Coordinates of C-alpha atoms in Angstrom, one line a residue:
M154 CA -89.0 11.2 58.3
F155 CA -92.7 11.6 57.3
F156 CA -94.7 14.4 55.8
E157 CA -98.2 15.4 56.9
S158 CA -99.6 14.6 53.5
F159 CA -100.6 10.9 53.1
L160 CA -100.3 11.2 49.3
L161 CA -96.8 12.7 49.5
N162 CA -95.7 9.9 51.9
L163 CA -97.2 7.3 49.5
L164 CA -95.4 8.8 46.6
I165 CA -92.1 8.8 48.3
L166 CA -92.6 5.2 49.4
L167 CA -93.5 4.1 45.8
I168 CA -90.3 6.0 44.6
L169 CA -88.2 4.1 47.1
I170 CA -89.7 0.8 46.1
L171 CA -89.2 1.5 42.4
A172 CA -85.6 2.6 43.1
L173 CA -84.8 -0.6 45.1
L174 CA -86.5 -2.8 42.4
F175 CA -84.5 -1.0 39.6
D176 CA -81.3 -1.6 41.6
Y177 CA -82.2 -5.2 42.1
V178 CA -83.0 -5.8 38.4
T179 CA -79.9 -3.8 37.0
K180 CA -77.4 -4.9 39.7
Y181 CA -75.3 -7.0 37.3
F182 CA -75.8 -4.9 34.2
S183 CA -72.2 -3.5 34.4
Y184 CA -70.7 -6.9 35.4
W185 CA -69.0 -7.6 32.0
Y186 CA -68.2 -4.0 31.3
I187 CA -66.0 -3.6 34.4
R188 CA -64.3 -6.9 33.5
H189 CA -63.5 -5.7 30.0
I190 CA -65.5 -8.6 28.4
P191 CA -67.3 -7.7 25.1
N192 CA -71.0 -7.7 25.8
K193 CA -74.4 -6.7 24.5
T194 CA -76.1 -3.8 26.1
P195 CA -78.8 -5.0 28.6
I196 CA -82.2 -3.4 29.3
P197 CA -84.2 -3.6 32.5
C198 CA -86.3 -6.8 33.1
F199 CA -84.9 -8.4 29.9
G200 CA -81.1 -8.1 30.2
T201 CA -79.6 -8.8 26.8
D202 CA -82.1 -11.5 26.2
Y203 CA -85.0 -9.4 25.0
H204 CA -85.0 -10.8 21.4
R205 CA -85.4 -14.3 22.8
I206 CA -87.9 -13.4 25.5
I207 CA -90.2 -11.7 23.1
G208 CA -89.9 -14.5 20.6
F209 CA -88.0 -12.8 17.8
R210 CA -85.2 -15.4 18.1
S211 CA -84.8 -18.9 19.5
T212 CA -82.1 -19.5 22.1
S213 CA -79.8 -21.1 19.5
Q214 CA -80.3 -18.1 17.1
E215 CA -79.6 -15.6 19.9
V216 CA -76.4 -17.3 20.9
D217 CA -75.3 -17.8 17.3
T218 CA -75.8 -14.1 16.7
L219 CA -73.6 -13.1 19.6
Y220 CA -71.0 -15.8 18.6
K221 CA -70.7 -14.3 15.1
Q222 CA -70.9 -10.7 16.2
Y223 CA -67.8 -10.8 18.5
S224 CA -64.4 -12.3 17.5
E225 CA -63.2 -12.5 21.1
K226 CA -62.9 -15.9 23.0
F227 CA -65.5 -14.8 25.7
V228 CA -68.7 -12.9 25.2
G229 CA -70.8 -11.6 28.1
C230 CA -74.6 -11.3 28.3
I231 CA -77.2 -11.0 31.0
K232 CA -80.1 -13.4 31.1
S233 CA -82.9 -11.4 32.8
R234 CA -80.5 -10.2 35.6
I235 CA -77.9 -13.1 35.9
P236 CA -74.5 -12.8 34.2
D237 CA -74.0 -15.4 31.5
L238 CA -70.7 -16.1 29.7
I239 CA -70.5 -17.5 26.2
V240 CA -67.2 -19.5 25.9
K241 CA -65.8 -19.8 22.4
D242 CA -62.3 -21.1 23.2
P243 CA -62.0 -24.9 22.7
D244 CA -59.3 -25.2 25.3
V245 CA -61.4 -23.5 28.0
V246 CA -64.4 -25.6 26.9
R247 CA -62.5 -28.8 27.5
K248 CA -61.4 -27.6 30.9
I249 CA -65.0 -26.7 31.9
L250 CA -66.5 -29.9 30.7
S251 CA -63.7 -32.3 31.7
T252 CA -60.7 -31.2 33.6
D253 CA -62.4 -28.8 36.0
F254 CA -65.9 -30.5 35.9
L255 CA -66.3 -30.4 39.7
N256 CA -66.6 -26.6 39.4
F257 CA -69.3 -26.8 36.7
H258 CA -71.3 -29.9 37.4
S259 CA -74.6 -28.0 37.9
R260 CA -76.8 -26.8 35.1
G261 CA -78.3 -24.2 37.5
L262 CA -81.9 -24.6 36.4
G263 CA -83.4 -25.9 39.6
L264 CA -85.8 -28.2 37.8
D265 CA -84.9 -31.1 40.0
K266 CA -87.2 -29.5 42.6
S267 CA -90.1 -29.4 40.1
R268 CA -93.5 -31.0 40.7
D269 CA -93.1 -32.5 37.3
V270 CA -92.3 -36.2 37.9
C271 CA -90.4 -36.6 34.6
L272 CA -88.3 -33.5 35.0
R273 CA -87.2 -34.1 38.5
N274 CA -86.1 -37.6 37.5
N275 CA -84.5 -36.5 34.2
L276 CA -80.7 -37.0 33.9
F277 CA -80.5 -33.5 32.4
Y278 CA -81.8 -31.8 35.5
V279 CA -81.1 -33.9 38.6
E280 CA -78.2 -32.9 40.8
G281 CA -75.8 -34.3 43.3
E282 CA -75.8 -37.9 44.4
K283 CA -79.1 -38.6 42.7
W284 CA -77.5 -37.7 39.3
T285 CA -74.6 -40.1 40.0
L286 CA -77.0 -43.0 40.9
L287 CA -79.3 -42.3 38.0
R288 CA -76.4 -42.2 35.5
D289 CA -74.9 -45.5 36.9
T290 CA -78.3 -47.1 36.6
L291 CA -78.8 -45.9 33.0
E292 CA -75.4 -47.0 32.0
T293 CA -76.1 -50.5 33.2
L294 CA -79.5 -50.5 31.5
L295 CA -78.0 -49.3 28.2
N296 CA -75.2 -51.8 28.3
N297 CA -77.6 -54.6 28.6
M298 CA -80.0 -53.5 25.9
K299 CA -80.3 -55.6 22.8
F300 CA -82.2 -55.0 19.6
E301 CA -83.8 -58.2 18.5
T302 CA -87.0 -57.6 16.5
Q303 CA -86.6 -57.3 12.7
E304 CA -90.0 -58.5 11.4
G305 CA -91.6 -55.1 12.0
L306 CA -88.8 -53.4 10.1
H307 CA -89.4 -55.7 7.1
D308 CA -93.1 -54.6 7.1
C309 CA -92.1 -50.9 7.2
L310 CA -89.7 -51.2 4.3
S311 CA -91.4 -53.7 2.0
G312 CA -92.7 -52.2 -1.2
I313 CA -90.8 -48.9 -1.0
N314 CA -89.6 -47.9 -4.5
G315 CA -90.2 -44.2 -5.3
D316 CA -91.0 -40.9 -3.6
T317 CA -91.1 -41.4 0.2
N318 CA -91.8 -39.1 3.1
I319 CA -88.7 -40.1 5.1
E320 CA -89.9 -38.5 8.3
Q321 CA -93.0 -40.7 8.4
L322 CA -90.8 -43.7 7.5
L323 CA -88.4 -43.0 10.3
C324 CA -91.2 -42.5 12.8
M325 CA -92.5 -46.0 12.0
I326 CA -89.0 -47.5 12.3
L327 CA -88.0 -45.7 15.5
D328 CA -91.4 -46.7 17.1
I329 CA -90.4 -50.3 16.5
V330 CA -86.9 -50.0 17.6
F331 CA -87.7 -48.1 20.8
K332 CA -90.6 -50.4 21.7
D333 CA -88.3 -53.4 21.3
L334 CA -85.6 -51.8 23.5
L335 CA -87.8 -50.3 26.2
I336 CA -91.2 -52.0 26.2
G337 CA -90.8 -55.5 24.7
N338 CA -93.2 -57.7 22.9
D339 CA -95.2 -58.7 26.1
V340 CA -97.0 -55.3 26.1
E341 CA -99.4 -54.8 23.3
E342 CA -100.1 -51.1 24.1
C343 CA -98.5 -48.7 21.6
I344 CA -96.8 -46.7 24.4
I345 CA -93.9 -45.4 22.3
T346 CA -96.1 -44.2 19.4
H347 CA -98.5 -42.4 21.7
L348 CA -95.8 -40.6 23.7
R349 CA -93.9 -39.7 20.5
Q350 CA -97.0 -38.1 19.0
R351 CA -97.6 -36.2 22.2
A352 CA -93.9 -34.9 22.2
I353 CA -93.9 -33.8 18.6
K354 CA -97.5 -32.4 18.2
R355 CA -97.6 -29.8 21.0
S356 CA -100.5 -27.5 21.6
F357 CA -100.2 -23.8 22.3
K358 CA -100.4 -24.5 26.1
D359 CA -97.6 -27.0 25.7
K360 CA -95.4 -24.5 23.9
A361 CA -96.1 -21.9 26.6
K362 CA -95.0 -24.2 29.3
T363 CA -91.9 -25.1 27.4
Y364 CA -91.2 -21.4 26.9
L365 CA -91.6 -20.7 30.7
K366 CA -89.4 -23.7 31.5
N367 CA -86.6 -22.6 29.2
I368 CA -86.8 -18.8 29.9
F369 CA -87.9 -18.7 33.5
P370 CA -87.4 -22.1 35.1
S371 CA -87.9 -20.8 38.6
L372 CA -91.4 -19.6 37.7
F373 CA -92.1 -23.1 36.2
V374 CA -91.2 -24.6 39.5
L375 CA -93.0 -22.0 41.6
F376 CA -96.3 -22.4 39.7
N377 CA -96.0 -26.3 40.1
L378 CA -96.4 -26.8 36.3
E379 CA -95.8 -30.0 34.5
S380 CA -95.5 -30.9 30.8
S381 CA -98.2 -32.7 28.8
L382 CA -95.7 -35.5 28.2
T383 CA -95.5 -36.1 31.9
T384 CA -99.3 -36.2 32.1
E385 CA -99.3 -38.8 29.4
C386 CA -96.5 -40.8 31.1
L387 CA -98.5 -41.0 34.3
K388 CA -101.4 -42.6 32.4
V389 CA -99.1 -45.4 31.1
R390 CA -100.4 -48.8 32.2
N391 CA -98.5 -52.1 32.4
I392 CA -95.2 -50.3 33.2
N393 CA -94.3 -53.2 35.5
E394 CA -94.3 -55.5 32.4
T395 CA -91.9 -53.5 30.3
K396 CA -88.2 -54.2 29.6
L397 CA -87.4 -50.8 31.1
Y398 CA -89.0 -51.7 34.5
K399 CA -87.4 -55.1 34.6
G400 CA -84.0 -53.7 33.7
F401 CA -84.2 -51.0 36.4
K402 CA -85.2 -53.5 39.1
K403 CA -82.1 -55.5 38.3
A404 CA -79.9 -52.4 38.9
K405 CA -78.3 -52.3 42.3
S406 CA -78.7 -48.6 42.8
I407 CA -82.5 -48.5 42.2
S408 CA -83.4 -48.7 45.9
Q409 CA -81.1 -45.8 46.6
L410 CA -82.7 -43.8 43.8
D411 CA -86.1 -44.4 45.2
S412 CA -84.9 -43.0 48.5
K413 CA -83.7 -39.8 46.8
S414 CA -87.3 -39.1 45.5
I415 CA -88.5 -37.0 48.4
K416 CA -92.0 -36.3 47.1
V417 CA -93.4 -39.4 45.4
R418 CA -96.5 -38.6 43.4
A419 CA -96.7 -41.8 41.4
E420 CA -95.6 -45.4 41.8
N421 CA -92.5 -46.2 39.7
E422 CA -92.0 -42.5 39.0
I423 CA -88.2 -43.1 38.4
E424 CA -89.1 -45.5 35.5
L425 CA -91.7 -43.1 34.2
G426 CA -89.1 -40.3 34.2
V427 CA -86.6 -42.4 32.3
L428 CA -89.2 -43.4 29.8
S429 CA -89.9 -39.7 29.2
L430 CA -86.2 -39.1 28.9
F431 CA -85.8 -41.7 26.2
I432 CA -88.5 -40.0 24.2
T433 CA -87.4 -36.3 24.6
E434 CA -83.6 -36.9 24.7
G435 CA -83.3 -40.1 22.7
Y436 CA -86.1 -40.5 20.2
I437 CA -86.5 -36.9 19.1
P438 CA -82.7 -36.2 18.5
C439 CA -82.5 -39.6 16.6
Y440 CA -85.5 -38.5 14.5
N441 CA -84.0 -35.2 13.6
V442 CA -80.4 -36.3 13.0
L443 CA -81.4 -39.3 10.9
T444 CA -83.7 -37.2 8.7
A445 CA -80.8 -34.8 8.1
L446 CA -78.4 -37.7 7.5
L447 CA -80.6 -39.3 4.8
Y448 CA -81.2 -35.9 3.3
E449 CA -77.5 -35.1 3.0
L450 CA -76.8 -38.6 1.6
A451 CA -79.5 -38.0 -1.0
K452 CA -77.9 -34.6 -2.0
H453 CA -74.4 -36.3 -2.3
P454 CA -74.8 -39.6 -4.1
E455 CA -71.0 -40.1 -4.3
I456 CA -70.8 -39.9 -0.5
Q457 CA -73.8 -42.2 -0.2
E458 CA -72.1 -44.8 -2.4
R459 CA -69.0 -44.8 -0.2
A460 CA -71.1 -45.1 2.9
R461 CA -73.0 -48.1 1.5
N462 CA -69.8 -49.8 0.6
N463 CA -67.8 -49.2 3.7
E464 CA -68.9 -49.1 7.4
N465 CA -66.2 -46.6 8.4
N466 CA -67.4 -44.2 5.7
L467 CA -70.9 -44.5 7.1
N468 CA -69.6 -43.6 10.6
L469 CA -67.8 -40.6 9.1
A470 CA -71.1 -39.5 7.4
I471 CA -72.9 -39.7 10.8
K472 CA -70.3 -37.6 12.5
E473 CA -70.5 -34.9 9.8
T474 CA -74.3 -34.9 10.2
L475 CA -73.9 -34.4 13.9
R476 CA -71.6 -31.5 13.2
L477 CA -73.9 -29.8 10.8
Y478 CA -77.2 -30.6 12.5
S479 CA -76.2 -30.7 16.2
P480 CA -79.0 -32.3 18.3
Y481 CA -78.4 -29.6 20.9
A482 CA -77.3 -26.1 20.1
N483 CA -75.9 -25.2 23.5
I484 CA -74.4 -26.7 26.6
T485 CA -75.2 -24.8 29.9
R486 CA -73.4 -25.0 33.2
K487 CA -73.3 -23.0 36.4
C488 CA -70.1 -22.0 38.2
I489 CA -70.3 -23.2 41.8
G490 CA -67.0 -21.6 42.9
R491 CA -64.7 -18.9 41.7
Y492 CA -62.7 -20.1 38.7
L493 CA -59.8 -18.7 36.8
A494 CA -60.8 -19.2 33.1
S495 CA -57.8 -17.4 31.7
K496 CA -55.1 -15.1 33.0
D497 CA -57.4 -12.1 32.3
L498 CA -60.8 -13.6 33.5
L499 CA -62.0 -14.8 36.9
I500 CA -65.4 -16.3 36.8
D501 CA -67.5 -15.6 40.0
K502 CA -69.7 -18.2 41.8
G503 CA -73.2 -18.3 40.4
V504 CA -72.3 -17.1 36.8
M505 CA -73.9 -19.2 34.1
I506 CA -71.8 -20.6 31.3
T507 CA -73.0 -21.2 27.8
I508 CA -71.0 -23.4 25.4
P509 CA -72.3 -22.8 21.8
T510 CA -71.7 -26.2 20.4
S511 CA -73.7 -25.6 17.2
S512 CA -72.0 -22.4 16.4
M513 CA -68.5 -23.8 17.2
Q514 CA -69.2 -26.7 14.9
K515 CA -69.8 -24.3 12.0
D516 CA -66.9 -21.9 12.8
E517 CA -64.7 -21.4 9.8
T518 CA -61.7 -20.9 12.2
L519 CA -62.2 -24.4 13.5
F520 CA -63.5 -26.2 10.4
N521 CA -62.6 -25.7 6.8
D522 CA -65.6 -24.9 4.6
P523 CA -67.9 -25.5 7.6
E524 CA -71.2 -25.2 5.7
S525 CA -70.4 -28.1 3.3
F526 CA -71.1 -31.8 4.0
K527 CA -67.5 -33.3 4.0
P528 CA -67.3 -36.5 6.1
E529 CA -63.7 -37.0 5.2
R530 CA -62.7 -34.2 7.6
F531 CA -63.1 -36.9 10.4
E532 CA -60.8 -39.4 8.7
K533 CA -57.6 -38.7 10.7
T534 CA -59.0 -38.3 14.3
D535 CA -62.2 -38.0 16.3
A536 CA -60.7 -35.4 18.6
V537 CA -61.5 -32.3 16.5
D538 CA -61.5 -29.0 18.2
G539 CA -65.1 -27.6 18.6
F540 CA -66.8 -30.9 17.9
Y541 CA -68.9 -31.8 21.0
P542 CA -72.1 -33.6 19.8
F543 CA -71.9 -36.0 22.9
G544 CA -70.5 -33.4 25.3
M545 CA -67.3 -34.1 27.2
G546 CA -66.2 -35.3 30.6
P547 CA -68.3 -37.1 33.3
K548 CA -71.6 -35.6 31.9
K549 CA -70.9 -36.7 28.3
C550 CA -73.6 -38.7 26.5
V551 CA -74.6 -41.6 28.6
G552 CA -75.6 -43.6 25.5
K553 CA -72.4 -42.9 23.5
S554 CA -71.0 -46.4 24.2
V555 CA -74.0 -48.0 22.5
T556 CA -74.6 -45.4 19.8
Y557 CA -72.5 -47.2 17.3
S558 CA -73.3 -50.7 18.5
I559 CA -77.1 -50.7 18.4
R560 CA -78.1 -50.4 14.8
C561 CA -81.5 -50.1 13.1
K562 CA -81.1 -52.3 10.1
L563 CA -82.7 -51.3 6.8
F564 CA -82.8 -52.9 3.4
P565 CA -80.1 -51.5 1.0
Y566 CA -81.7 -48.5 -0.7
T567 CA -80.3 -45.8 -2.9
I568 CA -81.8 -42.5 -2.0
N569 CA -82.2 -39.4 -4.1
L570 CA -84.0 -36.0 -3.7
A571 CA -87.6 -36.0 -4.7
N572 CA -88.7 -33.1 -6.8
I573 CA -90.6 -31.4 -4.0
T574 CA -87.5 -31.4 -1.9
K575 CA -84.7 -30.4 -4.3
D576 CA -85.4 -26.7 -4.3
R577 CA -86.3 -26.3 -0.7
H578 CA -83.9 -24.8 1.9
F579 CA -83.3 -27.4 4.6
I580 CA -83.0 -25.9 8.0
R581 CA -82.0 -27.3 11.4
H582 CA -85.6 -27.3 12.8
L583 CA -87.4 -29.7 10.5
I584 CA -90.7 -28.0 9.9
Q585 CA -91.9 -29.4 6.5
A586 CA -91.9 -33.0 5.4
V587 CA -88.7 -34.2 3.7
A588 CA -89.5 -36.4 0.7
L589 CA -86.8 -38.7 -0.8
K590 CA -86.9 -41.1 -3.7
M591 CA -85.8 -44.5 -2.6
R592 CA -85.0 -47.6 -4.7
V593 CA -83.5 -51.0 -4.0
S594 CA -79.8 -51.3 -4.7
A595 CA -77.1 -53.8 -4.4
V596 CA -74.6 -53.9 -1.5
T597 CA -71.0 -54.8 -1.2
W598 CA -70.3 -54.8 2.5
P599 CA -72.0 -57.4 4.7
L600 CA -73.3 -56.5 8.1
A601 CA -76.1 -59.0 8.4
P602 CA -79.1 -59.9 6.1
L603 CA -80.0 -56.2 6.4
Q604 CA -78.1 -53.0 5.7
T605 CA -77.3 -50.2 8.1
F606 CA -78.1 -46.7 7.1
Y607 CA -77.5 -45.2 10.5
D608 CA -76.1 -45.9 13.9
Y609 CA -77.4 -42.9 15.8
L610 CA -80.0 -44.7 18.0
I611 CA -80.8 -44.8 21.7
T612 CA -78.6 -41.7 22.2
I613 CA -79.3 -39.8 25.5
L614 CA -77.3 -36.6 25.3
E615 CA -76.3 -35.1 28.6
P616 CA -74.6 -31.8 27.7

């Protein structure tokens, strides 16, 4: 039915369009309410995610706020317009990540279709058969990796006796370790150092792309965007001479992997994608966790002494650091088929799942005195409810098997807090430099000519 007035017809049409758009945007706003799941009130276009979208909170802060706000095992929220379920029950988490993995194997981001070479060949984002082939190849590669070079570490550590910026020191050490593992001594180019600097020192444009990738991944794919790290990876020369390339070519599944890359933009793009993966999901988590580990050991000299005298105590200190400073705050999954999570909750296909690992690892109902650094809590068993630094099930950390076997060996040092660090609050996101006072000390447990301060290296997390 139309009216004679053009303006009236146009007004009615606009009202209908707005009504349909409003219905589309708010379609799932009552999703959790009718299922009697506690939830935060959503608003159009933002859902319950408005604090995160406008930048008032990070993803981890938003999830942690909801985690603490509700005592129930499940908390509902709406990301833009899609239902998202925060799972706090350790038993249900184990089922989702392990027992019923086939129903939650997808992360649901769609970045495997991205123009970005590194993202679409990243173990975090690929799906289906390509994920299986890439994981098998990476496991073979990691199992054959050996750390050999120590001369460079001697150069880094020689002469250290006093206040030291531990972050700068760790960067130098990790550059040497990752170069030896991935590049080898045949390539003179400082590939690892260059990529690390690009990953850490991001411009405003880089941060905007990261924001879009995390908040609206479909738009990131639609606009054919790519990260600056990918741009730098594509400039890498001599990739054919690296240990990474040679190790990949020995893998039986590499030819199958190449066939899964539908749109090839660059030669050896699988290897370039994996190189980027080692930087973003290996180097950076190592860098953050090791900084936190040394900081905590400096704060607790009695724990430091036990760690220096016994390898098992060192491993306990590493686990406690992973609990307090989780490399990844959340694990995300997408439900690909209807799933009975409990007798009162049926999860529909397409619903996103968020597992708040960082919040669970600081939950006082799961850990006694969770804010304190107490490595002894892991003395009895590794299977602690709520402790998932490596994930669980088929998608658990692909580098876990070598995490405690590949070691960066340092001279035995005693570390203490420097004056500029003692009174500063240490937060999860390491913004300011951490300065520690280091001095040479005697050791009582032999591991080699050099002493181990950490085992958390070459870890690729796949939550």
